[in-house]
CSV table of C-alpha atoms and ligand atoms in Angstrom, one decimal:
chain,number,residue,atom,x,y,z
A,1,MET,CA,27.7,-14.4,79.1
A,2,LYS,CA,30.1,-15.5,76.4
A,3,LYS,CA,28.0,-14.3,73.6
A,4,LEU,CA,27.3,-10.8,75.2
A,5,LYS,CA,29.3,-8.4,73.1
A,6,LYS,CA,27.5,-5.0,73.6
A,7,ILE,CA,25.5,-2.8,76.2
A,8,TYR,CA,23.2,-0.1,75.2
A,9,LEU,CA,22.9,2.3,78.1
A,10,VAL,CA,19.9,4.4,77.5
A,11,SER,CA,19.0,7.9,78.6
A,12,PRO,CA,17.4,9.4,80.2
A,13,ARG,CA,17.8,6.8,83.0
A,14,GLY,CA,18.1,7.3,86.9
A,15,PHE,CA,17.5,10.3,89.0
A,16,CYS,CA,14.6,12.9,88.0
A,17,ALA,CA,14.4,16.2,89.3
A,18,GLY,CA,12.2,15.5,92.2
A,19,VAL,CA,14.1,12.5,93.4
A,20,LYS,CA,17.3,14.9,93.3
A,21,ARG,CA,15.6,17.5,95.3
A,22,ALA,CA,14.4,15.1,97.9
A,23,VAL,CA,17.6,13.5,98.5
A,24,ASP,CA,19.4,16.9,98.3
A,25,ILE,CA,17.0,18.4,101.1
A,26,LEU,CA,17.6,15.1,103.4
A,27,ASP,CA,21.5,15.6,103.0
A,28,LEU,CA,21.2,19.3,103.7
A,29,VAL,CA,19.1,19.0,106.9
A,30,LEU,CA,21.7,16.3,108.1
A,31,LYS,CA,24.4,19.0,107.6
A,32,LYS,CA,22.7,21.7,109.1
A,33,HIS,CA,20.3,20.5,111.8
A,34,LYS,CA,21.2,18.5,115.0
A,35,PRO,CA,20.5,14.8,114.8
A,36,PRO,CA,18.3,12.6,115.3
A,37,ILE,CA,16.7,13.5,112.0
A,38,TYR,CA,13.5,11.5,111.1
A,39,VAL,CA,12.0,10.7,107.7
A,40,ARG,CA,8.6,9.8,107.4
A,41,HIS,CA,8.5,6.8,104.8
A,42,GLN,CA,11.4,6.2,102.6
A,43,ILE,CA,12.6,9.3,101.2
A,44,VAL,CA,12.6,7.9,97.7
A,45,HIS,CA,12.1,4.2,96.8
A,46,ASN,CA,15.8,2.9,96.8
A,47,ARG,CA,17.2,0.4,99.3
A,48,HIS,CA,20.8,1.7,98.6
A,49,ILE,CA,19.8,5.4,99.5
A,50,ILE,CA,18.1,4.3,102.4
A,51,SER,CA,20.7,2.3,103.9
A,52,ASP,CA,23.3,5.2,103.1
A,53,PHE,CA,21.2,7.5,105.1
A,54,GLU,CA,20.7,5.0,107.6
A,55,LYS,CA,24.5,4.7,108.3
A,56,ARG,CA,24.7,8.8,108.5
A,57,GLY,CA,22.1,8.6,111.4
A,58,VAL,CA,19.0,9.1,109.7
A,59,ILE,CA,15.8,7.3,111.3
A,60,PHE,CA,13.0,6.2,108.5
A,61,VAL,CA,9.7,5.6,110.3
A,62,GLU,CA,6.3,4.8,108.6
A,63,ASP,CA,4.2,5.9,111.6
A,64,ILE,CA,4.4,9.6,112.5
A,65,ASN,CA,3.6,8.5,116.1
A,66,ASN,CA,6.7,7.0,116.4
A,67,ILE,CA,8.3,10.3,116.2
A,68,PRO,CA,9.3,12.0,119.4
A,69,ASP,CA,7.4,15.4,120.0
A,70,GLY,CA,9.5,18.2,118.9
A,71,SER,CA,12.0,16.5,116.3
A,72,THR,CA,13.3,17.4,113.0
A,73,VAL,CA,11.5,15.2,110.2
A,74,ILE,CA,11.5,15.1,106.5
A,75,PHE,CA,8.5,14.1,104.5
A,76,SER,CA,9.2,11.8,101.6
A,77,ALA,CA,9.1,12.8,98.0
A,78,HIS,CA,5.9,10.8,97.4
A,79,GLY,CA,3.9,13.3,99.2
A,80,SER,CA,1.8,13.3,102.4
A,81,SER,CA,-1.9,13.6,103.3
A,82,PRO,CA,-3.1,16.6,105.3
A,83,ASN,CA,-3.6,14.8,108.3
A,84,LEU,CA,0.2,13.9,108.5
A,85,TYR,CA,0.7,17.9,108.4
A,86,GLN,CA,-1.8,17.9,111.3
A,87,VAL,CA,-0.2,15.6,113.6
A,88,ALA,CA,3.1,17.0,112.8
A,89,LYS,CA,1.7,20.3,114.1
A,90,ARG,CA,0.2,18.6,117.2
A,91,LYS,CA,3.7,16.9,118.0
A,92,LYS,CA,5.6,20.3,117.3
A,93,LEU,CA,7.6,18.4,114.6
A,94,LYS,CA,9.9,20.9,112.7
A,95,VAL,CA,9.0,19.6,109.1
A,96,PHE,CA,11.0,19.9,105.7
A,97,ASP,CA,8.9,18.8,102.9
A,98,ALA,CA,10.6,16.8,100.0
A,99,THR,CA,7.3,16.1,98.1
A,100,CYS,CA,7.9,16.3,94.6
A,101,PRO,CA,6.8,19.5,93.1
A,102,LEU,CA,5.0,17.5,90.2
A,103,VAL,CA,3.1,15.3,93.1
A,104,ASN,CA,2.2,18.7,94.8
A,105,LYS,CA,0.7,19.7,91.5
A,106,VAL,CA,-1.8,16.8,91.8
A,107,HIS,CA,-2.8,17.2,95.3
A,108,LEU,CA,-3.7,20.9,94.3
A,109,GLU,CA,-5.6,19.7,91.3
A,110,ALA,CA,-7.7,17.2,93.7
A,111,LYS,CA,-8.2,20.3,96.2
A,112,LYS,CA,-9.2,22.6,93.5
A,113,PHE,CA,-11.7,20.2,91.6
A,114,ASN,CA,-13.0,18.8,94.6
A,115,GLY,CA,-14.0,22.5,95.6
A,116,GLN,CA,-15.5,22.9,92.3
A,117,GLY,CA,-17.9,20.0,93.0
A,118,TYR,CA,-16.4,17.6,90.7
A,119,PHE,CA,-16.2,13.6,91.5
A,120,ILE,CA,-12.4,12.3,91.1
A,121,PHE,CA,-11.5,9.3,89.6
A,122,TYR,CA,-8.0,8.9,90.8
A,123,ILE,CA,-5.9,6.2,88.8
A,124,GLY,CA,-3.3,4.9,90.9
A,125,HIS,CA,-1.9,1.9,93.2
A,126,LYS,CA,-3.5,1.2,96.4
A,127,ASN,CA,-1.4,1.7,99.3
A,128,HIS,CA,1.2,3.4,97.4
A,129,PRO,CA,2.1,6.6,99.6
A,130,GLU,CA,1.7,9.1,96.7
A,131,ALA,CA,-2.0,7.5,96.3
A,132,GLU,CA,-2.6,7.8,100.0
A,133,GLY,CA,-1.3,11.5,100.0
A,134,VAL,CA,-3.7,12.6,97.4
A,135,LEU,CA,-6.7,10.5,98.4
A,136,GLY,CA,-6.2,12.0,101.8
A,137,GLU,CA,-6.4,15.6,100.3
A,138,ILE,CA,-10.5,14.9,99.8
A,139,PRO,CA,-13.6,13.3,101.3
A,140,ALA,CA,-13.8,9.8,100.5
A,141,ASN,CA,-17.3,10.3,99.2
A,142,SER,CA,-15.8,12.4,96.3
A,143,VAL,CA,-13.1,10.0,94.8
A,144,VAL,CA,-12.8,6.6,93.7
A,145,LEU,CA,-9.3,4.8,93.4
A,146,VAL,CA,-9.0,3.1,90.0
A,147,GLN,CA,-6.1,0.6,89.4
A,148,THR,CA,-7.6,-1.4,86.1
A,149,ILE,CA,-9.9,-1.4,83.4
A,150,LYS,CA,-11.7,-4.1,85.0
A,151,GLU,CA,-12.2,-1.7,88.3
A,152,ALA,CA,-13.2,1.0,85.6
A,153,LYS,CA,-16.2,-1.1,84.4
A,154,LYS,CA,-17.6,-1.5,88.1
A,155,ILE,CA,-17.5,2.1,88.8
A,156,THR,CA,-20.8,3.9,89.7
A,157,PRO,CA,-19.9,7.5,90.6
A,158,PRO,CA,-22.7,9.5,92.5
A,159,GLN,CA,-23.1,11.9,89.6
A,160,THR,CA,-21.7,12.0,86.0
A,161,ASP,CA,-22.1,15.6,85.1
A,162,LYS,CA,-19.0,16.9,86.9
A,163,ILE,CA,-16.3,14.3,86.9
A,164,ILE,CA,-12.6,14.5,86.3
A,165,VAL,CA,-9.8,11.9,86.0
A,166,LEU,CA,-6.5,12.5,87.9
A,167,THR,CA,-3.5,10.1,88.1
A,168,GLN,CA,-0.2,9.0,90.1
A,169,THR,CA,2.7,10.5,88.4
A,170,THR,CA,4.6,7.0,88.1
A,171,LEU,CA,2.4,5.0,86.2
A,172,SER,CA,2.5,3.2,82.8
A,173,PHE,CA,1.7,5.9,80.0
A,174,ASP,CA,0.2,3.4,77.9
A,175,ASP,CA,-1.7,1.4,80.5
A,176,THR,CA,-3.3,4.7,82.0
A,177,LYS,CA,-4.5,6.1,78.6
A,178,GLU,CA,-6.0,2.8,78.2
A,179,ILE,CA,-8.0,3.3,81.4
A,180,ILE,CA,-8.8,6.8,80.4
A,181,ASN,CA,-10.0,6.3,77.1
A,182,TYR,CA,-12.4,3.6,78.5
A,183,LEU,CA,-13.5,6.1,81.2
A,184,LYS,CA,-14.1,8.8,78.6
A,185,LYS,CA,-16.2,6.5,76.4
A,186,ARG,CA,-18.3,5.3,79.5
A,187,PHE,CA,-18.7,8.8,81.0
A,188,PRO,CA,-18.7,11.2,77.9
A,189,LYS,CA,-18.5,14.4,80.3
A,190,LEU,CA,-15.1,13.2,82.0
A,191,VAL,CA,-12.7,16.2,82.0
A,192,GLN,CA,-8.9,15.8,82.2
A,193,PRO,CA,-6.7,18.4,83.4
A,194,PRO,CA,-5.0,20.5,80.9
A,195,ALA,CA,-1.4,18.8,81.7
A,196,PHE,CA,-1.3,15.0,82.2
A,197,ASP,CA,-0.4,13.9,85.7
A,198,ILE,CA,2.0,11.0,84.7
A,199,CYS,CA,5.4,13.2,85.2
A,200,TYR,CA,7.7,14.1,82.2
A,201,ALA,CA,10.6,11.7,84.1
A,202,THR,CA,8.4,8.8,83.9
A,203,GLN,CA,7.1,9.2,80.4
A,204,ASN,CA,10.6,9.8,78.9
A,205,ARG,CA,12.1,6.8,80.8
A,206,GLN,CA,9.3,4.6,79.4
A,207,ASN,CA,9.8,6.0,76.0
A,208,ALA,CA,13.3,5.7,76.0
A,209,VAL,CA,13.1,1.9,76.9
A,210,LYS,CA,10.9,1.4,74.2
A,211,GLU,CA,13.5,2.4,71.7
A,212,LEU,CA,16.0,0.6,73.8
A,213,ALA,CA,14.0,-2.9,73.4
A,214,LYS,CA,14.2,-2.4,69.7
A,215,LYS,CA,18.1,-2.8,69.8
A,216,VAL,CA,18.8,-5.7,72.5
A,217,ASP,CA,18.0,-8.9,73.4
A,218,LEU,CA,17.3,-8.6,77.2
A,219,VAL,CA,16.9,-5.3,79.4
A,220,LEU,CA,18.1,-4.7,83.0
A,221,VAL,CA,16.2,-2.1,85.4
A,222,ILE,CA,18.4,-0.9,88.1
A,223,GLY,CA,16.0,-0.1,90.8
A,224,SER,CA,14.2,-1.1,94.1
A,225,LYS,CA,11.0,-3.5,94.0
A,226,GLU,CA,9.3,-0.6,95.9
A,227,SER,CA,9.8,1.7,93.2
A,228,SER,CA,6.8,2.2,91.0
A,229,ASN,CA,8.5,3.8,87.9
A,230,SER,CA,11.1,1.0,88.0
A,231,ASN,CA,8.5,-1.5,88.0
A,232,ARG,CA,6.9,0.2,85.2
A,233,LEU,CA,10.2,0.3,82.9
A,234,LYS,CA,10.4,-3.5,83.2
A,235,GLU,CA,6.9,-3.9,81.9
A,236,VAL,CA,7.2,-1.5,79.1
A,237,ALA,CA,10.4,-3.6,78.0
A,238,GLU,CA,8.4,-6.9,78.4
A,239,LYS,CA,5.5,-5.1,76.5
A,240,SER,CA,7.9,-4.3,73.7
A,241,GLY,CA,8.7,-8.2,73.5
A,242,LYS,CA,11.9,-8.5,75.7
A,243,HIS,CA,12.7,-10.1,78.6
A,244,ALA,CA,13.5,-7.8,81.5
A,245,TYR,CA,14.7,-7.9,85.2
A,246,LEU,CA,14.7,-5.5,87.9
A,247,ILE,CA,17.8,-5.5,89.9
A,248,ASN,CA,19.0,-3.4,93.0
A,249,ASP,CA,22.4,-3.5,92.2
A,250,LYS,CA,25.4,-5.7,90.2
A,251,SER,CA,25.0,-8.4,92.9
A,252,GLU,CA,21.7,-9.3,91.6
A,253,ILE,CA,22.7,-10.2,88.2
A,254,LYS,CA,22.3,-14.0,87.3
A,255,LEU,CA,24.9,-15.3,84.7
A,256,SER,CA,22.0,-17.6,83.4
A,257,TRP,CA,19.8,-14.5,82.3
A,258,LEU,CA,22.8,-13.7,80.1
A,259,GLU,CA,23.4,-17.3,78.2
A,260,ASN,CA,21.8,-16.4,74.8
A,261,VAL,CA,22.1,-12.5,75.1
A,262,GLU,CA,24.5,-10.6,72.4
A,263,LYS,CA,22.9,-7.2,73.3
A,264,LEU,CA,21.9,-6.1,76.7
A,265,GLY,CA,20.0,-3.0,77.4
A,266,ILE,CA,20.4,-1.0,80.5
A,267,THR,CA,18.2,1.6,82.1
A,268,ALA,CA,17.3,2.7,85.8
A,269,GLY,CA,14.4,4.0,87.5
A,270,THR,CA,14.3,7.5,88.7
A,271,SER,CA,15.3,6.6,92.1
A,272,ALA,CA,18.5,4.7,91.5
A,273,PRO,CA,21.5,6.6,92.2
A,274,LYS,CA,24.3,6.8,89.8
A,275,TYR,CA,27.1,4.9,91.3
A,276,LEU,CA,24.9,1.8,91.0
A,277,ILE,CA,24.6,2.1,87.2
A,278,GLU,CA,28.2,2.5,87.2
A,279,GLU,CA,28.9,-0.4,89.1
A,280,VAL,CA,26.9,-2.5,86.9
A,281,ILE,CA,28.6,-0.9,83.6
A,282,ASN,CA,32.1,-1.6,85.2
A,283,TYR,CA,31.3,-5.2,86.0
A,284,PHE,CA,30.6,-5.5,82.4
A,285,LYS,CA,33.5,-3.6,81.0
A,286,LYS,CA,35.6,-5.9,83.1
A,287,GLN,CA,34.5,-8.8,81.0
A,288,GLY,CA,35.3,-7.1,77.6
A,289,VAL,CA,31.9,-6.1,76.8
A,290,THR,CA,31.7,-2.7,75.0
A,291,VAL,CA,29.2,-0.1,76.1
A,292,GLU,CA,27.4,2.5,73.9
A,293,GLU,CA,25.4,5.3,75.0
A,294,LEU,CA,21.8,5.4,73.4
A,295,SER,CA,20.3,9.0,74.0
A,296,VAL,CA,16.6,9.0,73.2
A,297,ILE,CA,15.4,12.2,74.8
A,298,LYS,CA,17.5,15.2,76.6
A,299,GLU,CA,16.2,16.4,79.8
A,300,ASN,CA,16.9,20.0,81.4
A,301,ILE,CA,14.7,20.0,84.5
A,302,ASN,CA,15.7,20.9,87.8
A,303,PHE,CA,13.7,21.9,91.0
A,304,SER,CA,15.0,24.5,93.6
A,305,LEU,CA,15.4,23.4,97.1
A,306,PRO,CA,13.7,25.2,100.0
A,307,THR,CA,15.3,27.0,102.6
A,308,ILE,CA,16.9,24.7,105.3
B,1,SF4,S1,9.2,10.4,89.3
B,1,SF4,FE1,8.4,12.2,88.6
B,1,SF4,S2,6.8,12.9,90.3
B,1,SF4,FE2,8.1,11.2,91.0
B,1,SF4,S3,9.6,12.3,91.9
B,1,SF4,FE3,10.4,12.2,90.0
B,1,SF4,S4,9.9,14.1,88.6
B,1,SF4,FE4,8.8,13.8,90.7
């Protein structure tokens, strides 16, 4: 810590439009509807946000069957598979859908291309709710989940004339491109949708971290372990040749990390709230460290809220 002189606080960082929308939806539902309010899965992948809402009486559940019939439920930002909507209908749940519009876009693509007879390669993480939601849109024999190039090498699709690749929104841009390039070589007729599925917020934060890594000795990523895009930010910093740590909040900072660090870079995943970033910054400011904003990309995206 003695050597630490300067912090670069990169932007964009923290909340994206989809997370802000999901948190605002839950906040509004809490204000306008009678408790108890249930949320299927974590509304967004951040432990502080979850515990803040739990303190306000929100009940988070993984299994929709554990929600009493007729209750009010919010579906998380990561999207949900159609069978969850069917169960909700059967249980007469009042559903508010906080699925990010950019995740929804991938659901619509999956349905559309499946309807047109395409076999789908879906690049994503097994067991991630976003992947589960999209895979749930189409019959299991029309799609294959691809996580790595190694897996891509083993795929044997039922036909190779009509094949398309879709992806989870929060992946590493570079790793995903590598897998897609490999698939394109192996399957020359592979089609890509007009716009890349990795979302603007994920891409911007990864590009910003690459710039940040050029200036600093160490990168701290504020975000929870469950957060896919936060993990990717840590990996991008590491691939740029710098050590990086993922921390939930300032209490997880270890002084031993900072022993030989003069310049520290800070970023935050899309589900990390502003106050956690401010707490980390104030912690360092109190030690006399100067803080400089490093603005790499400007963002100006907002999603409208549904009627609640
Ligand atoms: S990371 Fe991207 S896809 Fe996920 S909620 Fe944010 S804007 Fe939407």
